[in-house]
Each structure stands twice: as C-alpha cells, then as structure tokens.
mmCIF file of N, CA and C in Angstrom:
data_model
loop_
_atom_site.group_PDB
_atom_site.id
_atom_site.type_symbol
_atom_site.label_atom_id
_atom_site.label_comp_id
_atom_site.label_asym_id
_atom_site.label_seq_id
_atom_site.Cartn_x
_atom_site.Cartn_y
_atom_site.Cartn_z
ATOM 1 N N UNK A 1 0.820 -1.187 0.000
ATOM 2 C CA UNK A 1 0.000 0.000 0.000
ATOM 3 C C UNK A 1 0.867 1.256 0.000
ATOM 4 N N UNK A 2 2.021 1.290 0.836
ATOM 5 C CA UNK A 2 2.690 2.606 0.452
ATOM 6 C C UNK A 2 3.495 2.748 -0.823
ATOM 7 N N UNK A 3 3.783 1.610 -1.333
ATOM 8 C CA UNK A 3 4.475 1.487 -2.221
ATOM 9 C C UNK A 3 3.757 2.132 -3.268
ATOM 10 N N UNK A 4 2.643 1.454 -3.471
ATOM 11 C CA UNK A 4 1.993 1.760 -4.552
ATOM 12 C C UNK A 4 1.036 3.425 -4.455
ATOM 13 N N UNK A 5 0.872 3.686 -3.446
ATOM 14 C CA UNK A 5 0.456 5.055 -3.030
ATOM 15 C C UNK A 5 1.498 6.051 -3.239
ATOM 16 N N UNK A 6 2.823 6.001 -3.114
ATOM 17 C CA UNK A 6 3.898 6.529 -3.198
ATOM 18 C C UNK A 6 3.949 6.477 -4.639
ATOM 19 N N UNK A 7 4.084 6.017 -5.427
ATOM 20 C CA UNK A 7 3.974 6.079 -7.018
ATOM 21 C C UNK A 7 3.288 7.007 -7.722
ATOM 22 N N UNK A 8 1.731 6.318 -7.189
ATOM 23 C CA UNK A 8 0.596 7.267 -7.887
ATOM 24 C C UNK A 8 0.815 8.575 -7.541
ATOM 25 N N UNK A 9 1.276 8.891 -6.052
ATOM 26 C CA UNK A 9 1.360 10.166 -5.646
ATOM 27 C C UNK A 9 2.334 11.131 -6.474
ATOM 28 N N UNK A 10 2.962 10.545 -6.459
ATOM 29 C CA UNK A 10 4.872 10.607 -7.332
ATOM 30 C C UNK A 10 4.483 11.270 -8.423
ATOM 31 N N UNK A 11 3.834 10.167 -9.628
ATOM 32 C CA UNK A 11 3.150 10.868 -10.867
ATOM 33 C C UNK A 11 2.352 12.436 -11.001
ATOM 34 N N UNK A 12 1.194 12.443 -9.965
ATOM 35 C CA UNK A 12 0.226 13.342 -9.805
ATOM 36 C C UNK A 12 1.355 14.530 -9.056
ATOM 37 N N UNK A 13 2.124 14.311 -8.727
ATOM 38 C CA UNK A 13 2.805 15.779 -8.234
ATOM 39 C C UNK A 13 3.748 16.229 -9.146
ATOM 40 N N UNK A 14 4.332 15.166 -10.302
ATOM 41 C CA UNK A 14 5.580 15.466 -11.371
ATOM 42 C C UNK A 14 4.367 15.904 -12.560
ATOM 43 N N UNK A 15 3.107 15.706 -12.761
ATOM 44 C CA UNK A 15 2.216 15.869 -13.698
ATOM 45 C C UNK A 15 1.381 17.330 -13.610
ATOM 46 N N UNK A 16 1.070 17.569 -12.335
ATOM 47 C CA UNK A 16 0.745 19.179 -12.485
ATOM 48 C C UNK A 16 1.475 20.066 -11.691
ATOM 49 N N UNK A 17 3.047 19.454 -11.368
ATOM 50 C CA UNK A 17 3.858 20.709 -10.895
ATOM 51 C C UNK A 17 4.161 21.986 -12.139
ATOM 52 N N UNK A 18 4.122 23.274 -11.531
ATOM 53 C CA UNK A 18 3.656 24.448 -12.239
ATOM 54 C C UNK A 18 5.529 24.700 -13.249
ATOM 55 N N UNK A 19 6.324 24.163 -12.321
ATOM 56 C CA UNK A 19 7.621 23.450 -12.830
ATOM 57 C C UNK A 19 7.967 22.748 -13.995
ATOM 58 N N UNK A 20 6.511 21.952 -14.236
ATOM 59 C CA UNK A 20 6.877 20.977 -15.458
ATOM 60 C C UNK A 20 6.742 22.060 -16.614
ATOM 61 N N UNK A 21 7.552 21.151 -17.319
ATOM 62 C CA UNK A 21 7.695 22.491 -18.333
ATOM 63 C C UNK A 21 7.473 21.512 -19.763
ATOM 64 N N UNK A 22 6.610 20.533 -19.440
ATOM 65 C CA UNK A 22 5.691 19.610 -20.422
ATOM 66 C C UNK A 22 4.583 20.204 -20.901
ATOM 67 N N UNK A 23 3.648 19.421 -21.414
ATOM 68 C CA UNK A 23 2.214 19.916 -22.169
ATOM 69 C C UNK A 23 1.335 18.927 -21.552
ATOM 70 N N UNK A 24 1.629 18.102 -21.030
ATOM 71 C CA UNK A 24 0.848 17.083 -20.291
ATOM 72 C C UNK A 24 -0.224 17.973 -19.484
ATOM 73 N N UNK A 25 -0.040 18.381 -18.561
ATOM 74 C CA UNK A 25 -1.275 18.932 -17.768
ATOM 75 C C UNK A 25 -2.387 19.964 -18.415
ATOM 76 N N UNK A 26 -1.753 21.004 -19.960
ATOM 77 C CA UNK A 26 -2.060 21.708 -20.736
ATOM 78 C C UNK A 26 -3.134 21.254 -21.825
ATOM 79 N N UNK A 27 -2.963 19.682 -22.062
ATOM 80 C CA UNK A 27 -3.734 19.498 -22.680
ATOM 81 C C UNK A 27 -4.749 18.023 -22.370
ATOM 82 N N UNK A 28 -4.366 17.853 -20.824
ATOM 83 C CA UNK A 28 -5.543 17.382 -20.494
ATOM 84 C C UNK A 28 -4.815 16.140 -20.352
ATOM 85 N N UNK A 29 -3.656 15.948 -21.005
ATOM 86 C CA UNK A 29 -3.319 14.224 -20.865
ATOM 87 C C UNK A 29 -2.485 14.091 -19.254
ATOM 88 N N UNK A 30 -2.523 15.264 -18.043
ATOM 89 C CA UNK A 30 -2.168 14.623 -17.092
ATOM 90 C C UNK A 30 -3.554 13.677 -16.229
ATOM 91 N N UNK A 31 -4.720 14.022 -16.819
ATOM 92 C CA UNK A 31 -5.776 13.077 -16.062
ATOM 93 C C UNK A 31 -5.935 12.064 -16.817
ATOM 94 N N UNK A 32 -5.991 11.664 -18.136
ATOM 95 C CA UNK A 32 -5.371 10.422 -18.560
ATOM 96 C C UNK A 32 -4.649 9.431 -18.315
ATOM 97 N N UNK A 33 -3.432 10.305 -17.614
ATOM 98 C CA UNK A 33 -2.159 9.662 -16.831
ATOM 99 C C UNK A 33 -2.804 8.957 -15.824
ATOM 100 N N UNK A 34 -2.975 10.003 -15.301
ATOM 101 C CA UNK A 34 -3.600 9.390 -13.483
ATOM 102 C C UNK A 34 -4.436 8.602 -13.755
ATOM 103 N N UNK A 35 -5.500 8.365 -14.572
ATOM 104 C CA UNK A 35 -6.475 7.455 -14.581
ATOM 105 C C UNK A 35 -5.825 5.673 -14.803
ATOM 106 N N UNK A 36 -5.095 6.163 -15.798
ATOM 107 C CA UNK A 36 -4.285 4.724 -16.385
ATOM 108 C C UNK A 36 -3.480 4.271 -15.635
ATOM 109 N N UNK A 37 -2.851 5.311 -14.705
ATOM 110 C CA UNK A 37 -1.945 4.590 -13.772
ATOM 111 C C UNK A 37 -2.684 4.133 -12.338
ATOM 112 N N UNK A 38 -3.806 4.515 -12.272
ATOM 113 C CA UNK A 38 -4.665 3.714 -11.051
ATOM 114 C C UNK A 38 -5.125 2.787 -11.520
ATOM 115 N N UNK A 39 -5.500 2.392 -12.703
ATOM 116 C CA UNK A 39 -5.543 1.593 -13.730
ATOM 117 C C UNK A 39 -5.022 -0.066 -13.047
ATOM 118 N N UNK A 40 -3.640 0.457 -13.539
ATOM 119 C CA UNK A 40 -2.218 -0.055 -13.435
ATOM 120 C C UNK A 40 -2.459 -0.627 -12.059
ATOM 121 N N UNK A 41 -2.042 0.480 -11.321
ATOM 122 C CA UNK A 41 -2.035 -0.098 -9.424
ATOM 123 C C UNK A 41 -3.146 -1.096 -8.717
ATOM 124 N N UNK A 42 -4.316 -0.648 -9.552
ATOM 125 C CA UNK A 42 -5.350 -1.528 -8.997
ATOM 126 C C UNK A 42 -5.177 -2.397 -9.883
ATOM 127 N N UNK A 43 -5.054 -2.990 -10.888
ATOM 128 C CA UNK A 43 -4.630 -4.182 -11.735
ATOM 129 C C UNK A 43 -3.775 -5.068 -10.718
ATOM 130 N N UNK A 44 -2.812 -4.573 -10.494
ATOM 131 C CA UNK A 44 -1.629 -4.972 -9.645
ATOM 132 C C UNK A 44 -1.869 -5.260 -8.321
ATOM 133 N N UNK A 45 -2.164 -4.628 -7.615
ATOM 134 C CA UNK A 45 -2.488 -4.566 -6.048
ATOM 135 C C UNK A 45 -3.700 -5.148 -5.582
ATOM 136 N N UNK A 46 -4.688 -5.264 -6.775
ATOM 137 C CA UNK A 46 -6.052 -6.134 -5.954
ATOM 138 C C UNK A 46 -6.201 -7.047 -5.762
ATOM 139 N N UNK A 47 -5.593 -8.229 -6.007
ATOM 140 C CA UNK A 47 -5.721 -9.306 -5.785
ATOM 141 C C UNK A 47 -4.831 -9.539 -4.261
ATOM 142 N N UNK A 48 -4.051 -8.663 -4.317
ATOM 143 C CA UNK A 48 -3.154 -8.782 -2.696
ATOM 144 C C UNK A 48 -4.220 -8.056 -1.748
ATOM 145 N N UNK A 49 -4.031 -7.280 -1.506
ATOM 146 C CA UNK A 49 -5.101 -5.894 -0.775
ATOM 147 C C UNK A 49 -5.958 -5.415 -0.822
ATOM 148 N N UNK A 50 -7.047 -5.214 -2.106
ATOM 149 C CA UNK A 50 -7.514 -4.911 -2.885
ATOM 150 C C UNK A 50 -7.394 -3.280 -3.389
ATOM 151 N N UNK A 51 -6.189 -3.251 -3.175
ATOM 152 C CA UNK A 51 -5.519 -1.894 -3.872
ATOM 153 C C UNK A 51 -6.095 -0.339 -3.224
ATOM 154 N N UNK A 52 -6.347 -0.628 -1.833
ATOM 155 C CA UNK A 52 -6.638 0.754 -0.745
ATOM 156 C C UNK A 52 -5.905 1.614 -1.202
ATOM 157 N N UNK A 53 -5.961 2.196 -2.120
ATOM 158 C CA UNK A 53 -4.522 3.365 -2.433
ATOM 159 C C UNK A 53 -5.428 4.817 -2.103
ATOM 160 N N UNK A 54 -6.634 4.778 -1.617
ATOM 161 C CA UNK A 54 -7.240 5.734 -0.554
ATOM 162 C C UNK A 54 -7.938 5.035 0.407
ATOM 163 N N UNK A 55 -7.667 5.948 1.774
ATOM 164 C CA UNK A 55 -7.965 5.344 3.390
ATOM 165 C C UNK A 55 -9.332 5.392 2.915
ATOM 166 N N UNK A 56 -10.188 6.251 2.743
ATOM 167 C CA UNK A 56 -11.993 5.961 2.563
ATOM 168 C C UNK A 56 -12.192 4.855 1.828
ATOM 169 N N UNK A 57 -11.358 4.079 0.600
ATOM 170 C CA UNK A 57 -11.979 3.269 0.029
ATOM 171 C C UNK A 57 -11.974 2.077 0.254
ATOM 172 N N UNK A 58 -11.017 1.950 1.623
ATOM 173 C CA UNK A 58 -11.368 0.783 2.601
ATOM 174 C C UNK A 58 -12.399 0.917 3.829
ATOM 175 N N UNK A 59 -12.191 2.769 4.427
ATOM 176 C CA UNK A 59 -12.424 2.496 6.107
ATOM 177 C C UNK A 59 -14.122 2.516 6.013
ATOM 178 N N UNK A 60 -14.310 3.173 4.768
ATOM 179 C CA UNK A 60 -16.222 3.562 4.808
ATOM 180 C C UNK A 60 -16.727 2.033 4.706
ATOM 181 N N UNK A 61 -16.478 1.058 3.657
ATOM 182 C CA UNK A 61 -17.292 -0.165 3.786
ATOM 183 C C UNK A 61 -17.090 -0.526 4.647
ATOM 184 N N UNK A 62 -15.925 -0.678 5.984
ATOM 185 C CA UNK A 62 -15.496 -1.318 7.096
ATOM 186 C C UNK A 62 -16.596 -0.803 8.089
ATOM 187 N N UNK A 63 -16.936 0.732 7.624
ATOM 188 C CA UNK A 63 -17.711 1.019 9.221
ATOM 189 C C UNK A 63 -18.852 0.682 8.854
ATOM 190 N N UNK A 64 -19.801 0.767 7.184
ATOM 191 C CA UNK A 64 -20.726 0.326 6.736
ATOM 192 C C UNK A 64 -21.201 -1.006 7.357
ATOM 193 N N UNK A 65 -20.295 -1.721 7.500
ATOM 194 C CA UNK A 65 -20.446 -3.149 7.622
ATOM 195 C C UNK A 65 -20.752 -3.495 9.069
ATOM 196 N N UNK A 66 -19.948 -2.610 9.631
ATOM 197 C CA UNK A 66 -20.081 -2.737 11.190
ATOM 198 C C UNK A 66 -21.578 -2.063 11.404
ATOM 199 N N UNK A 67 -22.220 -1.393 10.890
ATOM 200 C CA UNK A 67 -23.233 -0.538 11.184
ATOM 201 C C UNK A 67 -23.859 -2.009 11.281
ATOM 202 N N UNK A 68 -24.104 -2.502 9.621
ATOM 203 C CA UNK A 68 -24.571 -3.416 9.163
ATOM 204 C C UNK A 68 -24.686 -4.328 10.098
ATOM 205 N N UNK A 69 -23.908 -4.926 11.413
ATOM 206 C CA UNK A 69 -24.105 -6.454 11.858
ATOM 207 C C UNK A 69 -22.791 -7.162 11.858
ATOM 208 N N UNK A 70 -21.852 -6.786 11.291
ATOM 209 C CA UNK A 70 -20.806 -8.038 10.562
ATOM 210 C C UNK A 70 -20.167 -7.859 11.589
ATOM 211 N N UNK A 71 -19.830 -6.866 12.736
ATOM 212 C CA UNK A 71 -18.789 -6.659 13.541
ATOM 213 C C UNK A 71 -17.508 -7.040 13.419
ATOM 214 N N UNK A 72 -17.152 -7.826 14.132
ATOM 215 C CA UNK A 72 -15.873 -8.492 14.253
ATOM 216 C C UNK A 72 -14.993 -8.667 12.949
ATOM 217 N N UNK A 73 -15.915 -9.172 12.084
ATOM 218 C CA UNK A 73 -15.267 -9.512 10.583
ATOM 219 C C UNK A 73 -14.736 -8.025 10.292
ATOM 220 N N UNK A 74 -15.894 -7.243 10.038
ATOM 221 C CA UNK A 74 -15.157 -5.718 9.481
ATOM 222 C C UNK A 74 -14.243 -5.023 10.157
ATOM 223 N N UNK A 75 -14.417 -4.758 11.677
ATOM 224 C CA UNK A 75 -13.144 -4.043 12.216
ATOM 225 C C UNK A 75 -12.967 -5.155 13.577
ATOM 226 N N UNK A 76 -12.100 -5.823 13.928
ATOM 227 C CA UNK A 76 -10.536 -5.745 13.253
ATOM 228 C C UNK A 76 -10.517 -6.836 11.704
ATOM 229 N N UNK A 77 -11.447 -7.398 11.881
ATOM 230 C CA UNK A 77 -11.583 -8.233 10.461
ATOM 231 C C UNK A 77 -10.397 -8.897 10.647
ATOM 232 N N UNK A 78 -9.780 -9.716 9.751
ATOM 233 C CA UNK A 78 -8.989 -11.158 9.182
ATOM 234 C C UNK A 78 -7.696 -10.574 9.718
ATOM 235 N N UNK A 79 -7.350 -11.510 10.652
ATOM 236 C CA UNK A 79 -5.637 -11.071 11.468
ATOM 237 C C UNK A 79 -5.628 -9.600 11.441
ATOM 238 N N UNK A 80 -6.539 -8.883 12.294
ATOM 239 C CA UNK A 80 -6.337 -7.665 12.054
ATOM 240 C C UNK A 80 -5.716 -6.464 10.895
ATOM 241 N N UNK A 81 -6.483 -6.831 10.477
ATOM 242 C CA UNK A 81 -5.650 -5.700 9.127
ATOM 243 C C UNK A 81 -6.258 -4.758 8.400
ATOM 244 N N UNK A 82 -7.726 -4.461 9.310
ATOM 245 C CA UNK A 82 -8.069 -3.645 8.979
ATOM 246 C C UNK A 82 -6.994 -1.679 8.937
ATOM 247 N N UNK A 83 -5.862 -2.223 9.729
ATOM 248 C CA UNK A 83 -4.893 -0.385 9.896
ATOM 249 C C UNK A 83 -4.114 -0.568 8.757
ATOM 250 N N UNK A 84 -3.850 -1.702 7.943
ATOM 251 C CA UNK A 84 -3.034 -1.655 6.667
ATOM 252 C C UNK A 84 -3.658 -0.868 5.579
ATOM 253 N N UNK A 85 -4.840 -0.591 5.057
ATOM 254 C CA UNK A 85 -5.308 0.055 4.248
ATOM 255 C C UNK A 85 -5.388 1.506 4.853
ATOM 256 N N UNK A 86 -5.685 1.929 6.006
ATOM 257 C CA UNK A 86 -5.606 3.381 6.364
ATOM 258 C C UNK A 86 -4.205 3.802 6.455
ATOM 259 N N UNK A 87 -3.312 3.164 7.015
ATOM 260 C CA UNK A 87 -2.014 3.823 7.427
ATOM 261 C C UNK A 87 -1.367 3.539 5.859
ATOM 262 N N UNK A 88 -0.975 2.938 5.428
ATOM 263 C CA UNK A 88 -0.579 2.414 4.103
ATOM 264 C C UNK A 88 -0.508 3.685 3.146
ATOM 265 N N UNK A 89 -1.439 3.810 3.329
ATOM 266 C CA UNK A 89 -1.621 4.950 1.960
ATOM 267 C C UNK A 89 -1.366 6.372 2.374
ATOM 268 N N UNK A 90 -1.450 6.933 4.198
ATOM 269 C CA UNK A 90 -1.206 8.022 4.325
ATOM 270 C C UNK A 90 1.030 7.544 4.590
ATOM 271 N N UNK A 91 1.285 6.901 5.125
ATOM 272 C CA UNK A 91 2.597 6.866 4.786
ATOM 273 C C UNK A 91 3.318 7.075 3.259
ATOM 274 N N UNK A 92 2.504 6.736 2.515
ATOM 275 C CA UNK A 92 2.854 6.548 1.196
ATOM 276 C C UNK A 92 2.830 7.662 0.616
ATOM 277 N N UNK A 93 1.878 8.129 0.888
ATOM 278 C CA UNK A 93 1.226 9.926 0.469
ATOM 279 C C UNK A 93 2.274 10.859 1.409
ATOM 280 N N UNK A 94 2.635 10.672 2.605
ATOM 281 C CA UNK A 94 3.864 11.634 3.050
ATOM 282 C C UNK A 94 4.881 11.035 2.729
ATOM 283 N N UNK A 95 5.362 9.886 2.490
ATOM 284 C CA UNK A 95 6.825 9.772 1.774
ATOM 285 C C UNK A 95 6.973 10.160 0.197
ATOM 286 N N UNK A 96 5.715 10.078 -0.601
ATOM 287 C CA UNK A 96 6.228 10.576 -1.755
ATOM 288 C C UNK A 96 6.296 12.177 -1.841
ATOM 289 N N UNK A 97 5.461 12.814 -0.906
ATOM 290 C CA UNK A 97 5.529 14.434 -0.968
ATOM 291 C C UNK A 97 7.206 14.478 -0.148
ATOM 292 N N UNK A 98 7.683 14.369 0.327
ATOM 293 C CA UNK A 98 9.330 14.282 1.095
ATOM 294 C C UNK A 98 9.577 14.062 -0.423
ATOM 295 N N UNK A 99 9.964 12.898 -1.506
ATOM 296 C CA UNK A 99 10.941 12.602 -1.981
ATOM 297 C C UNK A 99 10.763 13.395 -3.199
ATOM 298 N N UNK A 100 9.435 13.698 -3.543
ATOM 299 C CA UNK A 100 9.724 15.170 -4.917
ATOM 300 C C UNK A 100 9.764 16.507 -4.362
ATOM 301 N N UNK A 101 9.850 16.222 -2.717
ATOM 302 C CA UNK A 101 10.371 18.166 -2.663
ATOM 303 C C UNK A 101 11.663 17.834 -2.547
ATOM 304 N N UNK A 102 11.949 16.887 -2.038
ATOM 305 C CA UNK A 102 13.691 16.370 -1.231
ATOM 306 C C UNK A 102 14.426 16.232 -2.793
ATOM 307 N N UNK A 103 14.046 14.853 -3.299
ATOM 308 C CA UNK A 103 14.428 15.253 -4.488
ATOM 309 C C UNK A 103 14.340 14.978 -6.173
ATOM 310 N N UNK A 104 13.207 15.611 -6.299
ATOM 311 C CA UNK A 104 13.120 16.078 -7.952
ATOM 312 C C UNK A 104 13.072 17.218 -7.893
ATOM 313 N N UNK A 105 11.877 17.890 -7.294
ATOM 314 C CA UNK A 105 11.245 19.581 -7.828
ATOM 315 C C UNK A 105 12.624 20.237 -7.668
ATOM 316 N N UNK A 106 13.739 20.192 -6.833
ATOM 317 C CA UNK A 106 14.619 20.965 -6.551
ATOM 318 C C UNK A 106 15.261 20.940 -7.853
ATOM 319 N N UNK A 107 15.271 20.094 -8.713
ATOM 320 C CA UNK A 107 16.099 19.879 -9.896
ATOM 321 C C UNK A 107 15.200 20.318 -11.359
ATOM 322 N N UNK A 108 13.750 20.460 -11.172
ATOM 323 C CA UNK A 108 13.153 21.050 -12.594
ATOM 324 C C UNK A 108 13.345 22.284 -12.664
ATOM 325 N N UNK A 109 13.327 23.007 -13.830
ATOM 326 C CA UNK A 109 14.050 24.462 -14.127
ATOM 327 C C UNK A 109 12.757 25.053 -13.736
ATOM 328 N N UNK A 110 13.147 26.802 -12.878
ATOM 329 C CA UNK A 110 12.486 27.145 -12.286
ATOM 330 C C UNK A 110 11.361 28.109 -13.756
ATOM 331 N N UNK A 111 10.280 28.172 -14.239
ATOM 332 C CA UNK A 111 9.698 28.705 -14.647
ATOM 333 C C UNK A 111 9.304 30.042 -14.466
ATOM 334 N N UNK A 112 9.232 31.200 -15.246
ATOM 335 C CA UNK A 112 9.296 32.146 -14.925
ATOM 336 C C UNK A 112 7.557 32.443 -14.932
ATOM 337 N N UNK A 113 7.156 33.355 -13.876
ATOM 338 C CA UNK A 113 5.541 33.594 -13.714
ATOM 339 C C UNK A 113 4.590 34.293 -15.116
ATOM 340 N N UNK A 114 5.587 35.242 -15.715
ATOM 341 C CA UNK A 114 5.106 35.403 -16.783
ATOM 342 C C UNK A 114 4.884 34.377 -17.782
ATOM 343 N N UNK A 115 5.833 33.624 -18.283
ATOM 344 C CA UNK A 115 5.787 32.298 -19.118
ATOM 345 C C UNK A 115 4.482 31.621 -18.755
ATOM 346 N N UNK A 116 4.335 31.085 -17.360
ATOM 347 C CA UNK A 116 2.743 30.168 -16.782
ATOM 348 C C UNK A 116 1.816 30.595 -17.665
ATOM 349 N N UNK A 117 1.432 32.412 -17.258
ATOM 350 C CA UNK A 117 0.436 33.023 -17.635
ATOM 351 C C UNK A 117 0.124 32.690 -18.932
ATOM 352 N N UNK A 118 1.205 33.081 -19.743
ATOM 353 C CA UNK A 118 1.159 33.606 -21.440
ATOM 354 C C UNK A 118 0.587 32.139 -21.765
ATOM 355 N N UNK A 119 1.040 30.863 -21.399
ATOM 356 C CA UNK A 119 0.742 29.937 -22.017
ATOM 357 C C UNK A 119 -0.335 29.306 -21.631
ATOM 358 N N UNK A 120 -1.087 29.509 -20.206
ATOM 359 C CA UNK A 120 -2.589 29.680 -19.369
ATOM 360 C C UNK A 120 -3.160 30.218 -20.499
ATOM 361 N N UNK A 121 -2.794 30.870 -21.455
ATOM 362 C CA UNK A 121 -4.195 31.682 -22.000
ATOM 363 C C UNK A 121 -4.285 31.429 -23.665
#
C-alpha cells in the first residue's frame, strides 16, 4: 500500500507541478495519466489488498459493515488488518511528498511567472 500510493502520488505531483515544463497537464493528458496509472495499481495490487490506495476506500465499507451487523469480521476483520489500508496509503502519500520536494522539484528548471500566464491563456 505505500508502495503503490507513493507512485501514484509521485506521478500526480511530477504531472501538475507548475515546474513541469511539459504539455501534459495543458492538454488534459495529465488526467489520462492518473487514470491509467490507477488503472495499473489496482490491476496490480487487488488481488493482494484490494488496492486501498485511498484510506476511505477501505475504512467507509469497514464502518458500513459494522453498522450493518458483521462486527468483528469488518473491524478488526482477518488477522487484524483492517490499519493496513488506512495507514498504508497516508505513509505513502507523506513519503512521496518528502521525496519530490527532497528530491526532484529541486532539480526542474524554475519557470518564470510570466511564461505560466502567457501559455494559461
């Protein structure tokens, strides 16, 4: 879960940093990206976890369920593991914001504010 949260995150911050000095976010193909690459992760990750790469899209059916009757099964559910899908993905989500301020963004050329604009319009 962090692994793969750390990725997606990775992408979505190198895809509309104001830094990139791509066309990707300009013409729409950075939500393309993101779509295909959750795509990807949940392809990959569901059959292990079922690919929690957001805390709601485990913890809401968990409490649903508990509302529901199921108790025990939903929280702590199967060898406890219901905290792997919540913590998972917020570790993942603060280690990838650390490693593109730590280090990529420090290394894309700094864009000048006028340039953003002119090409915003």
């Amino acid at each position: 879960e962090v692994f793969r949260t750390m990725c997606l995150l990775l992408f979505i911050l190198a895809m509309t940093d104001d830094r990139q000095a791509g066309n990707a976010a300009k013409y729409g193909l950075a939500a393309l990206g993101v779509g295909l690459l959750v795509a990807l992760l949940v392809g990959i990750g569901g059959p292990w976890t079922m690919a929690a790469l957001n805390p709601a899209r485990d913890l809401g059916p968990r409490l649903w369920m508990m509302v529901g009757g199921w108790g025990q099964i939903a929280i702590p559910g199967p060898n406890s593991y219901f905290w792997v899908p919540i913590a998972g993905p917020l570790v993942g989500g603060i280690v990838a914001g650390l490693v593109y301020d730590g280090l990529i963004r420090q290394h894309l050329p700094v864009v000048p504010a006028a340039q953003n604009k002119s090409e915003a319009a």
